């Protein structure tokens, strides 16, 4: 939606107002693939392969944009002065749904190979694989060489369409981010001679970023925030010193 307001304050003074609101739906559906599910070896991963667990089956995204702009022009002698400002607000909401094709974590590459092999190969192969204390493999719950039973599986974790902290996948993968932009400008068109015009002006812009969804102190790098050798606060700094001088002639 666009609205424009033109007001002639006087024969030499004009005001231009502009308002825009837009909404854009950006749904994204995952492309069907033969790539296996996200599979890793160990919680502190040493080896990993497969499709990323957070990109299927679809991502919902809505982008909203609100813009307000106003310019005021004054004709005075050989000068055409123009100044104004602008406000731009954007909102982006997304939902990444995770673990739809599964998330597998195995204790080792060898354990994965035994688990993923055909069960027809015998004890110690297939989804019913169990591990013994001495590192050998047999059927889960079966007897181990030297005594004892294979009471653990090489599969340490399996998730499908489930969050890890009790929330639903939609809630865990949802984000709602706002962004603010501001601008001010002033310029002059100076008709110095009938065949020579000088244009000059200055524009200032600022962009304010939102705080992280997760507090920096609660992230993996949180312990480094107090270390002077770690040059970050964990936040994106606001950009408030963007000045753009301009000059030209014709």
CSV table of C-alpha atoms in Angstrom, one decimal:
chain,number,residue,atom,x,y,z
A,1,UNK,CA,0.0,0.0,0.0
A,2,UNK,CA,1.4,3.4,-1.0
A,3,UNK,CA,0.1,6.8,-0.1
A,4,UNK,CA,1.6,10.1,-1.3
A,5,UNK,CA,0.7,13.6,0.0
A,6,UNK,CA,1.7,16.8,-1.9
A,7,UNK,CA,1.0,20.1,-0.2
A,8,UNK,CA,1.7,23.5,-1.7
A,9,UNK,CA,2.3,25.6,1.5
A,10,UNK,CA,3.0,28.6,-0.6
A,11,UNK,CA,4.0,29.4,-4.2
A,12,UNK,CA,7.6,28.7,-3.2
A,13,UNK,CA,7.2,26.0,-0.5
A,14,UNK,CA,6.2,22.4,-1.1
A,15,UNK,CA,5.9,19.5,1.2
A,16,UNK,CA,6.0,15.8,0.0
A,17,UNK,CA,4.8,13.0,2.4
A,18,UNK,CA,5.1,9.4,1.6
A,19,UNK,CA,3.8,6.3,3.4
A,20,UNK,CA,4.3,2.6,2.4
A,21,UNK,CA,3.2,-0.6,4.0
A,22,UNK,CA,4.0,-4.0,2.5
A,23,UNK,CA,3.7,-7.6,3.5
A,24,UNK,CA,5.5,-10.5,1.7
A,25,UNK,CA,5.0,-14.2,2.4
A,26,UNK,CA,8.1,-16.2,1.7
A,27,UNK,CA,7.3,-19.9,2.2
A,28,UNK,CA,10.2,-22.2,1.3
A,29,UNK,CA,9.7,-25.9,0.8
A,30,UNK,CA,12.7,-28.3,0.9
A,31,UNK,CA,13.7,-30.0,-2.3
A,32,UNK,CA,13.3,-33.7,-2.2
A,33,UNK,CA,16.7,-35.4,-1.8
A,34,UNK,CA,18.3,-38.8,-1.5
A,35,UNK,CA,20.8,-37.4,1.0
A,36,UNK,CA,20.4,-39.2,4.3
A,37,UNK,CA,19.3,-37.7,7.5
A,38,UNK,CA,21.6,-35.6,9.7
A,39,UNK,CA,24.0,-38.1,11.2
A,40,UNK,CA,26.9,-37.4,13.6
A,41,UNK,CA,29.5,-39.3,15.6
A,42,UNK,CA,29.6,-38.2,19.2
A,43,UNK,CA,28.0,-35.3,21.0
A,44,UNK,CA,31.2,-33.3,20.5
A,45,UNK,CA,31.0,-34.2,16.8
A,46,UNK,CA,34.1,-35.6,15.2
A,47,UNK,CA,32.4,-36.6,11.9
A,48,UNK,CA,29.1,-35.6,10.5
A,49,UNK,CA,27.1,-36.0,7.2
A,50,UNK,CA,23.6,-35.8,5.8
A,51,UNK,CA,21.0,-33.1,5.2
A,52,UNK,CA,20.9,-30.3,7.9
A,53,UNK,CA,18.2,-31.2,10.4
A,54,UNK,CA,16.6,-27.7,10.5
A,55,UNK,CA,15.7,-27.1,6.8
A,56,UNK,CA,12.9,-29.6,6.3
A,57,UNK,CA,10.1,-29.9,5.4
A,58,UNK,CA,9.3,-26.2,5.0
A,59,UNK,CA,10.2,-22.8,6.4
A,60,UNK,CA,7.5,-20.2,7.0
A,61,UNK,CA,8.6,-16.6,6.6
A,62,UNK,CA,6.7,-13.3,6.6
A,63,UNK,CA,8.4,-10.0,5.9
A,64,UNK,CA,6.6,-6.7,6.8
A,65,UNK,CA,7.9,-3.3,5.9
A,66,UNK,CA,6.7,0.2,7.1
A,67,UNK,CA,8.2,3.4,5.6
A,68,UNK,CA,7.4,7.0,6.4
A,69,UNK,CA,9.2,9.7,4.5
A,70,UNK,CA,8.7,13.5,4.4
A,71,UNK,CA,10.6,16.1,2.3
A,72,UNK,CA,10.2,19.9,2.4
A,73,UNK,CA,11.4,22.1,-0.5
A,74,UNK,CA,11.9,25.9,-0.6
A,75,UNK,CA,12.6,28.0,-3.6
A,76,UNK,CA,14.6,31.1,-2.7
A,77,UNK,CA,16.4,33.2,-5.3
A,78,UNK,CA,18.9,31.0,-7.1
A,79,UNK,CA,18.6,28.2,-4.5
A,80,UNK,CA,16.3,25.2,-4.2
A,81,UNK,CA,16.6,24.0,-0.6
A,82,UNK,CA,15.3,20.5,0.3
A,83,UNK,CA,15.4,18.7,3.6
A,84,UNK,CA,13.6,15.9,5.2
A,85,UNK,CA,13.7,12.6,7.0
A,86,UNK,CA,12.8,8.9,6.8
A,87,UNK,CA,11.8,6.1,9.1
A,88,UNK,CA,11.8,2.5,8.0
A,89,UNK,CA,10.6,-0.4,10.2
A,90,UNK,CA,10.9,-4.0,9.1
A,91,UNK,CA,9.7,-7.1,10.8
A,92,UNK,CA,10.8,-10.6,9.9
A,93,UNK,CA,9.1,-13.7,11.4
A,94,UNK,CA,10.2,-17.2,10.5
A,95,UNK,CA,9.7,-20.7,11.7
A,96,UNK,CA,12.4,-23.3,11.0
A,97,UNK,CA,11.0,-26.8,11.7
A,98,UNK,CA,13.7,-29.2,12.8
A,99,UNK,CA,14.2,-32.9,13.0
A,100,UNK,CA,11.6,-33.9,10.4
A,101,UNK,CA,13.8,-36.4,8.8
A,102,UNK,CA,15.6,-37.3,12.0
A,103,UNK,CA,18.7,-36.5,13.8
A,104,UNK,CA,21.1,-39.4,14.6
A,105,UNK,CA,24.1,-39.3,17.0
A,106,UNK,CA,26.3,-42.4,17.2
A,107,UNK,CA,29.1,-43.1,19.7
A,108,UNK,CA,31.6,-43.8,17.0
A,109,UNK,CA,32.1,-44.5,13.2
A,110,UNK,CA,32.5,-48.2,13.9
A,111,UNK,CA,29.3,-48.3,16.0
A,112,UNK,CA,27.5,-46.5,13.2
A,113,UNK,CA,28.8,-49.0,10.5
A,114,UNK,CA,27.5,-51.9,12.6
A,115,UNK,CA,24.1,-50.3,13.3
A,116,UNK,CA,23.6,-49.3,9.6
A,117,UNK,CA,24.6,-52.7,8.2
A,118,UNK,CA,22.1,-55.4,7.3
A,119,UNK,CA,20.9,-57.4,10.2
A,120,UNK,CA,21.2,-60.5,8.0
A,121,UNK,CA,25.0,-60.3,8.5
A,122,UNK,CA,24.5,-61.8,11.9
A,123,UNK,CA,24.8,-60.8,15.6
A,124,UNK,CA,26.3,-57.3,16.0
A,125,UNK,CA,24.8,-55.9,12.8
A,126,UNK,CA,21.6,-53.9,12.1
A,127,UNK,CA,19.4,-51.7,14.4
A,128,UNK,CA,19.5,-54.4,17.1
A,129,UNK,CA,23.3,-54.0,17.6
A,130,UNK,CA,24.6,-53.9,21.1
A,131,UNK,CA,28.0,-53.0,22.4
A,132,UNK,CA,30.1,-54.9,24.9
A,133,UNK,CA,32.5,-53.5,27.5
A,134,UNK,CA,35.5,-54.8,25.5
A,135,UNK,CA,34.4,-52.9,22.3
A,136,UNK,CA,33.0,-55.9,20.5
A,137,UNK,CA,29.5,-56.1,19.1
A,138,UNK,CA,26.6,-58.5,19.4
A,139,UNK,CA,22.9,-58.5,19.6
A,140,UNK,CA,21.5,-56.0,22.1
A,141,UNK,CA,20.9,-57.8,25.3
A,142,UNK,CA,23.0,-60.7,24.2
A,143,UNK,CA,26.0,-62.3,25.9
A,144,UNK,CA,29.4,-60.8,25.5
A,145,UNK,CA,32.8,-62.6,25.2
A,146,UNK,CA,34.2,-62.9,28.6
A,147,UNK,CA,30.8,-62.5,30.3
A,148,UNK,CA,28.3,-59.8,30.8
A,149,UNK,CA,25.6,-58.6,28.3
A,150,UNK,CA,25.5,-56.0,25.6
A,151,UNK,CA,23.3,-53.4,27.3
A,152,UNK,CA,24.0,-50.3,25.2
A,153,UNK,CA,23.4,-49.3,21.6
A,154,UNK,CA,25.8,-47.4,19.5
A,155,UNK,CA,22.9,-45.0,18.7
A,156,UNK,CA,23.2,-42.4,21.5
A,157,UNK,CA,20.3,-40.1,20.4
A,158,UNK,CA,17.5,-40.1,17.8
A,159,UNK,CA,15.1,-37.2,17.4
A,160,UNK,CA,12.3,-36.7,14.9
A,161,UNK,CA,9.9,-33.8,14.9
A,162,UNK,CA,10.7,-33.0,18.5
A,163,UNK,CA,12.5,-30.3,20.4
A,164,UNK,CA,15.3,-30.9,22.9
A,165,UNK,CA,14.0,-28.7,25.7
A,166,UNK,CA,10.4,-29.6,25.9
A,167,UNK,CA,9.1,-27.0,23.4
A,168,UNK,CA,7.4,-27.9,20.2
A,169,UNK,CA,9.5,-27.7,17.0
A,170,UNK,CA,7.6,-24.7,15.8
A,171,UNK,CA,8.2,-22.8,19.0
A,172,UNK,CA,11.8,-23.8,19.2
A,173,UNK,CA,12.4,-22.7,15.6
A,174,UNK,CA,10.4,-19.5,15.7
A,175,UNK,CA,12.0,-16.0,15.4
A,176,UNK,CA,10.4,-12.5,15.4
A,177,UNK,CA,13.0,-9.8,14.6
A,178,UNK,CA,12.5,-6.1,14.2
A,179,UNK,CA,14.8,-3.6,12.6
A,180,UNK,CA,14.7,0.2,12.6
A,181,UNK,CA,16.3,2.6,10.1
A,182,UNK,CA,16.4,6.4,10.4
A,183,UNK,CA,17.6,9.0,8.0
A,184,UNK,CA,17.9,12.8,7.8
A,185,UNK,CA,19.1,14.9,4.9
A,186,UNK,CA,19.6,18.5,3.7
A,187,UNK,CA,20.6,19.6,0.2
A,188,UNK,CA,20.7,22.7,-2.0
A,189,UNK,CA,20.5,23.2,-5.8
A,190,UNK,CA,22.3,26.5,-6.5
A,191,UNK,CA,21.9,28.0,-10.0
A,192,UNK,CA,25.1,30.1,-9.9
A,193,UNK,CA,25.0,30.9,-13.6
A,194,UNK,CA,22.4,30.2,-16.3
A,195,UNK,CA,24.5,27.4,-17.6
A,196,UNK,CA,26.1,26.2,-14.3
A,197,UNK,CA,24.4,24.5,-11.3
A,198,UNK,CA,26.0,23.4,-8.1
A,199,UNK,CA,24.4,20.6,-6.0
A,200,UNK,CA,25.6,19.8,-2.5
A,201,UNK,CA,24.1,18.2,0.6
A,202,UNK,CA,24.6,15.9,3.5
A,203,UNK,CA,22.7,12.7,4.5
A,204,UNK,CA,22.8,10.9,7.8
A,205,UNK,CA,21.5,7.3,8.4
A,206,UNK,CA,21.3,5.0,11.4
A,207,UNK,CA,20.4,1.4,11.7
A,208,UNK,CA,19.3,-0.1,15.1
A,209,UNK,CA,19.6,-3.8,15.5
A,210,UNK,CA,17.6,-6.0,17.9
A,211,UNK,CA,19.1,-7.8,20.8
A,212,UNK,CA,19.9,-11.5,20.3
A,213,UNK,CA,17.0,-14.0,21.0
A,214,UNK,CA,19.4,-15.8,23.3
A,215,UNK,CA,21.3,-13.7,25.8
A,216,UNK,CA,25.0,-13.7,24.9
A,217,UNK,CA,25.9,-14.8,28.4
A,218,UNK,CA,23.9,-18.0,27.8
A,219,UNK,CA,25.7,-19.0,24.6
A,220,UNK,CA,28.7,-21.2,24.1
A,221,UNK,CA,31.0,-18.1,23.9
A,222,UNK,CA,29.4,-16.5,27.0
A,223,UNK,CA,32.3,-17.4,29.2
A,224,UNK,CA,34.6,-15.3,26.9
A,225,UNK,CA,32.6,-12.1,27.1
A,226,UNK,CA,34.6,-10.8,30.2
A,227,UNK,CA,37.9,-11.6,28.5
A,228,UNK,CA,39.5,-8.5,27.0
A,229,UNK,CA,41.0,-10.6,24.3
A,230,UNK,CA,37.5,-11.4,23.0
A,231,UNK,CA,36.5,-8.4,21.0
A,232,UNK,CA,32.8,-8.7,21.0
A,233,UNK,CA,29.8,-8.2,23.3
A,234,UNK,CA,27.8,-10.9,21.5
A,235,UNK,CA,25.5,-8.3,19.9
A,236,UNK,CA,25.4,-6.6,16.6
A,237,UNK,CA,26.4,-3.0,17.2
A,238,UNK,CA,24.1,-0.2,16.1
A,239,UNK,CA,25.3,1.8,13.1
A,240,UNK,CA,24.6,5.5,14.0
A,241,UNK,CA,27.5,7.3,12.4
A,242,UNK,CA,26.7,6.9,8.7
A,243,UNK,CA,27.2,10.3,7.0
A,244,UNK,CA,27.1,10.7,3.2
A,245,UNK,CA,28.2,14.1,1.9
A,246,UNK,CA,27.3,14.8,-1.7
A,247,UNK,CA,28.4,17.3,-4.3
A,248,UNK,CA,27.9,17.7,-8.0
A,249,UNK,CA,27.6,20.2,-10.8
A,250,UNK,CA,26.1,20.5,-14.2
